[in-house]
Amino acid sequence: RDCVDFTDMSKGIPTSWIWTFEGAKPSGSTNQNPSNICYDSSGIYTVKLIASSNAGKDTIEKYTYIKVNKTPFVKITGTGNTELCKGDSIQLNVITESNVIYSWSPVAGISDPNIANPIVSPIITTTYTVNILDTNGCKNFDSVIISVLDVQADAGKDTIICFGDSIHLFASGGLNYLWDPAWALSNPNVVNPIANPTGNITYVVVVSSGSCSDTDSVIIYVSTLPDINAGNDTSVCEGD
């Protein structure tokens, strides 16, 4: 939507004015110099002015005086609002009309902010906006949200337990968890399963959120109980 200001150039000393603006909002005005006359649709429009004074009135009507150019179409395609794993990249693509100037923002993490199909590598969730400018000076824009999923698996520290004891494992870094091997675990699909291994074992956990995943491992060392032997029972004399 563009808006226009009009200036009365009538000679003499007019005392009243009647403006008519075809296709505009507002469609008329009685101000000498009306402002903020806005056109919502492309097309060619007529402006009419009747200026009156004590000596009479005069009319001027200018046909095809206002030309409103069509707002250029622009659409970022093929992405929607997209999830991206941290460290990955994605190519954005624009459908628009020919002979336009592109300007993407923000420019951080973008291969070229002045082309139709840049590659972006955001490190945090980012809204990318493309602004276009056509040969008539008309502008338009579109935006897309690239959500960055930062999945960093942490299986915890290596631990020593005694034979026959159990331990709570605990992972972090995502929404879904899968432990392997599942042997001696209460549930391999939870963040904090109970492990009861009978020997040293390395557990690997796959942590995921959406399509993004990461792995980490933890070693559980199982210490065997000492073999205690105090010897045979023995009798001694008092004082020995």
CSV table of C-alpha atoms in Angstrom, one decimal:
chain,number,residue,atom,x,y,z
A,1,ARG,CA,0.0,0.0,0.0
A,2,ASP,CA,1.4,3.4,-1.0
A,3,CYS,CA,0.1,6.8,0.0
A,4,VAL,CA,0.4,10.1,-1.8
A,5,ASP,CA,0.3,13.8,-0.8
A,6,PHE,CA,-1.4,16.3,-3.1
A,7,THR,CA,-0.6,20.0,-3.4
A,8,ASP,CA,-3.0,22.6,-4.8
A,9,MET,CA,-1.4,24.7,-7.5
A,10,SER,CA,-4.4,26.8,-8.3
A,11,LYS,CA,-3.9,30.5,-9.1
A,12,GLY,CA,-5.9,33.3,-7.8
A,13,ILE,CA,-7.2,33.1,-4.2
A,14,PRO,CA,-9.4,30.0,-4.0
A,15,THR,CA,-11.3,29.5,-0.7
A,16,SER,CA,-12.6,26.0,-1.1
A,17,TRP,CA,-11.5,22.8,-2.7
A,18,ILE,CA,-13.2,19.5,-3.6
A,19,TRP,CA,-10.8,16.7,-4.5
A,20,THR,CA,-11.8,13.4,-5.9
A,21,PHE,CA,-9.4,10.4,-5.9
A,22,GLU,CA,-10.4,7.5,-8.0
A,23,GLY,CA,-9.5,4.1,-6.4
A,24,ALA,CA,-8.1,5.7,-3.2
A,25,LYS,CA,-8.9,5.8,0.5
A,26,PRO,CA,-10.2,8.3,1.3
A,27,SER,CA,-11.9,8.9,-2.0
A,28,GLY,CA,-12.1,12.6,-1.6
A,29,SER,CA,-11.0,15.6,0.5
A,30,THR,CA,-11.9,19.3,1.0
A,31,ASN,CA,-8.5,20.2,2.3
A,32,GLN,CA,-6.4,22.5,0.2
A,33,ASN,CA,-3.4,20.1,0.3
A,34,PRO,CA,-4.7,16.6,1.2
A,35,SER,CA,-2.2,14.1,2.5
A,36,ASN,CA,-2.0,10.4,3.1
A,37,ILE,CA,-4.2,9.4,0.2
A,38,CYS,CA,-3.7,5.7,-0.1
A,39,TYR,CA,-4.1,3.2,-3.0
A,40,ASP,CA,-4.6,-0.5,-2.2
A,41,SER,CA,-4.8,-1.9,-5.7
A,42,SER,CA,-2.6,-1.6,-8.8
A,43,GLY,CA,-4.0,0.3,-11.7
A,44,ILE,CA,-4.2,3.7,-13.3
A,45,TYR,CA,-6.4,6.3,-11.7
A,46,THR,CA,-7.9,9.8,-12.2
A,47,VAL,CA,-7.6,12.8,-9.9
A,48,LYS,CA,-10.1,15.6,-10.0
A,49,LEU,CA,-10.0,19.0,-8.3
A,50,ILE,CA,-12.7,21.7,-8.1
A,51,ALA,CA,-11.3,25.0,-6.7
A,52,SER,CA,-13.7,27.8,-5.8
A,53,SER,CA,-13.3,31.5,-5.0
A,54,ASN,CA,-15.5,34.6,-4.8
A,55,ALA,CA,-15.0,35.0,-8.5
A,56,GLY,CA,-16.3,31.5,-9.3
A,57,LYS,CA,-14.9,28.0,-9.7
A,58,ASP,CA,-12.7,25.9,-12.0
A,59,THR,CA,-12.3,22.2,-12.5
A,60,ILE,CA,-9.3,20.2,-13.5
A,61,GLU,CA,-9.4,16.5,-14.1
A,62,LYS,CA,-6.2,14.5,-14.8
A,63,TYR,CA,-6.8,11.1,-16.3
A,64,THR,CA,-4.3,8.3,-15.9
A,65,TYR,CA,-2.6,10.7,-13.4
A,66,ILE,CA,-1.8,8.1,-10.7
A,67,LYS,CA,-0.2,4.8,-11.7
A,68,VAL,CA,-0.1,2.2,-9.0
A,69,ASN,CA,2.3,-0.6,-9.8
A,70,LYS,CA,1.6,-4.2,-8.6
A,71,THR,CA,3.4,-5.3,-5.5
A,72,PRO,CA,5.9,-8.0,-6.5
A,73,PHE,CA,5.1,-11.5,-5.4
A,74,VAL,CA,7.6,-13.2,-3.2
A,75,LYS,CA,7.5,-16.6,-1.4
A,76,ILE,CA,10.2,-18.6,0.4
A,77,THR,CA,9.6,-22.2,-0.8
A,78,GLY,CA,10.3,-25.7,0.2
A,79,THR,CA,11.0,-25.1,3.9
A,80,GLY,CA,8.0,-24.1,5.9
A,81,ASN,CA,9.2,-23.5,9.4
A,82,THR,CA,12.1,-25.9,9.5
A,83,GLU,CA,14.0,-27.8,12.1
A,84,LEU,CA,17.8,-28.0,11.6
A,85,CYS,CA,20.4,-29.8,13.6
A,86,LYS,CA,23.1,-27.6,15.0
A,87,GLY,CA,26.1,-27.6,12.6
A,88,ASP,CA,24.0,-28.4,9.5
A,89,SER,CA,23.0,-26.1,6.7
A,90,ILE,CA,20.0,-25.7,4.5
A,91,GLN,CA,19.3,-23.9,1.2
A,92,LEU,CA,16.6,-21.3,1.1
A,93,ASN,CA,14.8,-20.7,-2.2
A,94,VAL,CA,12.6,-17.8,-3.4
A,95,ILE,CA,9.8,-17.7,-5.9
A,96,THR,CA,9.4,-14.2,-7.2
A,97,GLU,CA,9.3,-12.1,-10.4
A,98,SER,CA,12.2,-11.4,-12.6
A,99,ASN,CA,14.5,-8.5,-12.3
A,100,VAL,CA,14.3,-7.9,-8.6
A,101,ILE,CA,17.0,-7.1,-6.0
A,102,TYR,CA,17.3,-9.5,-3.0
A,103,SER,CA,18.3,-8.6,0.5
A,104,TRP,CA,18.3,-11.2,3.2
A,105,SER,CA,18.6,-10.6,6.9
A,106,PRO,CA,20.2,-11.3,9.3
A,107,VAL,CA,23.4,-11.8,7.3
A,108,ALA,CA,25.1,-13.9,9.9
A,109,GLY,CA,25.4,-17.5,8.9
A,110,ILE,CA,24.3,-16.9,5.3
A,111,SER,CA,26.3,-17.6,2.2
A,112,ASP,CA,25.2,-14.6,0.2
A,113,PRO,CA,22.5,-12.1,1.3
A,114,ASN,CA,21.9,-10.8,-2.2
A,115,ILE,CA,20.8,-13.9,-4.1
A,116,ALA,CA,17.6,-15.9,-4.4
A,117,ASN,CA,18.8,-19.2,-3.0
A,118,PRO,CA,21.4,-18.7,-0.3
A,119,ILE,CA,22.7,-21.4,2.0
A,120,VAL,CA,22.2,-20.7,5.7
A,121,SER,CA,24.0,-22.2,8.7
A,122,PRO,CA,22.4,-20.8,11.8
A,123,ILE,CA,23.8,-21.7,15.2
A,124,ILE,CA,20.6,-20.7,17.0
A,125,THR,CA,16.9,-20.5,16.0
A,126,THR,CA,16.7,-17.7,13.5
A,127,THR,CA,14.0,-15.9,11.5
A,128,TYR,CA,15.3,-15.2,8.0
A,129,THR,CA,13.6,-12.4,6.0
A,130,VAL,CA,14.1,-11.7,2.3
A,131,ASN,CA,13.2,-8.3,1.0
A,132,ILE,CA,12.8,-7.7,-2.7
A,133,LEU,CA,12.8,-4.5,-4.7
A,134,ASP,CA,11.6,-4.5,-8.3
A,135,THR,CA,12.4,-2.1,-11.2
A,136,ASN,CA,9.4,0.1,-10.3
A,137,GLY,CA,10.7,0.6,-6.8
A,138,CYS,CA,8.0,-1.6,-5.3
A,139,LYS,CA,8.9,-3.8,-2.3
A,140,ASN,CA,7.7,-7.0,-0.7
A,141,PHE,CA,9.1,-9.5,1.8
A,142,ASP,CA,8.7,-13.0,3.2
A,143,SER,CA,10.1,-14.8,6.2
A,144,VAL,CA,10.9,-18.3,7.4
A,145,ILE,CA,11.9,-19.6,10.9
A,146,ILE,CA,14.8,-22.1,11.0
A,147,SER,CA,14.7,-23.8,14.4
A,148,VAL,CA,18.1,-25.1,15.5
A,149,LEU,CA,18.1,-28.2,17.6
A,150,ASP,CA,21.2,-28.4,19.8
A,151,VAL,CA,21.5,-32.1,20.9
A,152,GLN,CA,24.5,-32.8,23.0
A,153,ALA,CA,24.5,-36.3,24.6
A,154,ASP,CA,25.9,-36.7,28.1
A,155,ALA,CA,25.8,-40.2,29.7
A,156,GLY,CA,27.5,-39.1,32.9
A,157,LYS,CA,30.8,-40.1,34.5
A,158,ASP,CA,32.3,-43.6,34.6
A,159,THR,CA,31.5,-45.3,37.9
A,160,ILE,CA,32.7,-48.2,40.1
A,161,ILE,CA,30.1,-50.4,41.9
A,162,CYS,CA,30.4,-53.5,43.9
A,163,PHE,CA,29.3,-56.8,42.5
A,164,GLY,CA,25.6,-57.4,43.2
A,165,ASP,CA,24.8,-53.6,43.5
A,166,SER,CA,22.8,-51.6,41.1
A,167,ILE,CA,23.2,-48.0,39.9
A,168,HIS,CA,21.0,-45.4,38.3
A,169,LEU,CA,22.3,-44.2,35.0
A,170,PHE,CA,21.4,-40.7,33.9
A,171,ALA,CA,21.7,-39.0,30.5
A,172,SER,CA,20.9,-35.5,29.3
A,173,GLY,CA,20.9,-33.4,26.2
A,174,GLY,CA,17.7,-34.3,24.3
A,175,LEU,CA,14.1,-35.5,24.4
A,176,ASN,CA,14.4,-39.2,23.6
A,177,TYR,CA,16.9,-41.8,24.9
A,178,LEU,CA,18.0,-45.3,23.8
A,179,TRP,CA,20.6,-47.2,25.8
A,180,ASP,CA,22.6,-50.1,24.5
A,181,PRO,CA,23.1,-52.8,25.4
A,182,ALA,CA,19.7,-53.3,27.0
A,183,TRP,CA,21.0,-56.2,29.1
A,184,ALA,CA,20.8,-55.6,32.8
A,185,LEU,CA,18.9,-52.4,32.4
A,186,SER,CA,15.4,-51.8,33.9
A,187,ASN,CA,14.3,-49.9,30.8
A,188,PRO,CA,16.6,-48.9,27.8
A,189,ASN,CA,14.2,-46.2,26.6
A,190,VAL,CA,14.2,-43.8,29.6
A,191,VAL,CA,16.6,-41.1,30.6
A,192,ASN,CA,17.6,-42.8,33.9
A,193,PRO,CA,17.4,-46.6,33.8
A,194,ILE,CA,18.6,-48.8,36.7
A,195,ALA,CA,21.7,-51.0,35.7
A,196,ASN,CA,22.6,-54.2,37.5
A,197,PRO,CA,25.6,-55.6,35.6
A,198,THR,CA,27.6,-58.5,36.7
A,199,GLY,CA,30.8,-57.4,35.1
A,200,ASN,CA,32.5,-54.3,33.6
A,201,ILE,CA,30.3,-52.9,30.8
A,202,THR,CA,30.1,-49.8,28.5
A,203,TYR,CA,26.7,-48.4,28.0
A,204,VAL,CA,26.1,-46.2,24.9
A,205,VAL,CA,23.2,-43.8,24.9
A,206,VAL,CA,21.7,-42.3,21.7
A,207,VAL,CA,20.0,-39.0,22.6
A,208,SER,CA,17.7,-37.4,20.0
A,209,SER,CA,15.3,-34.5,19.5
A,210,GLY,CA,13.3,-34.5,16.3
A,211,SER,CA,15.7,-35.7,13.5
A,212,CYS,CA,18.8,-34.7,15.4
A,213,SER,CA,20.8,-37.1,17.5
A,214,ASP,CA,24.1,-37.5,19.4
A,215,THR,CA,25.8,-40.3,21.3
A,216,ASP,CA,27.8,-40.7,24.5
A,217,SER,CA,29.0,-43.6,26.6
A,218,VAL,CA,29.6,-44.4,30.2
A,219,ILE,CA,31.7,-47.3,31.7
A,220,ILE,CA,30.4,-49.1,34.8
A,221,TYR,CA,33.3,-51.0,36.5
A,222,VAL,CA,32.1,-53.9,38.7
A,223,SER,CA,34.4,-54.6,41.6
A,224,THR,CA,34.3,-58.2,42.8
A,225,LEU,CA,33.9,-58.8,46.5
A,226,PRO,CA,37.0,-59.9,48.4
A,227,ASP,CA,37.4,-63.6,49.3
A,228,ILE,CA,37.8,-63.4,53.1
A,229,ASN,CA,39.3,-66.3,55.0
A,230,ALA,CA,40.1,-66.0,58.7
A,231,GLY,CA,41.4,-69.6,59.0
A,232,ASN,CA,40.2,-72.6,61.0
A,233,ASP,CA,38.7,-72.3,64.5
A,234,THR,CA,41.5,-72.8,67.2
A,235,SER,CA,41.7,-73.5,71.0
A,236,VAL,CA,44.4,-71.9,73.1
A,237,CYS,CA,45.2,-72.1,76.9
A,238,GLU,CA,44.5,-69.2,79.2
A,239,GLY,CA,47.6,-66.9,79.2
A,240,ASP,CA,48.9,-68.3,75.8
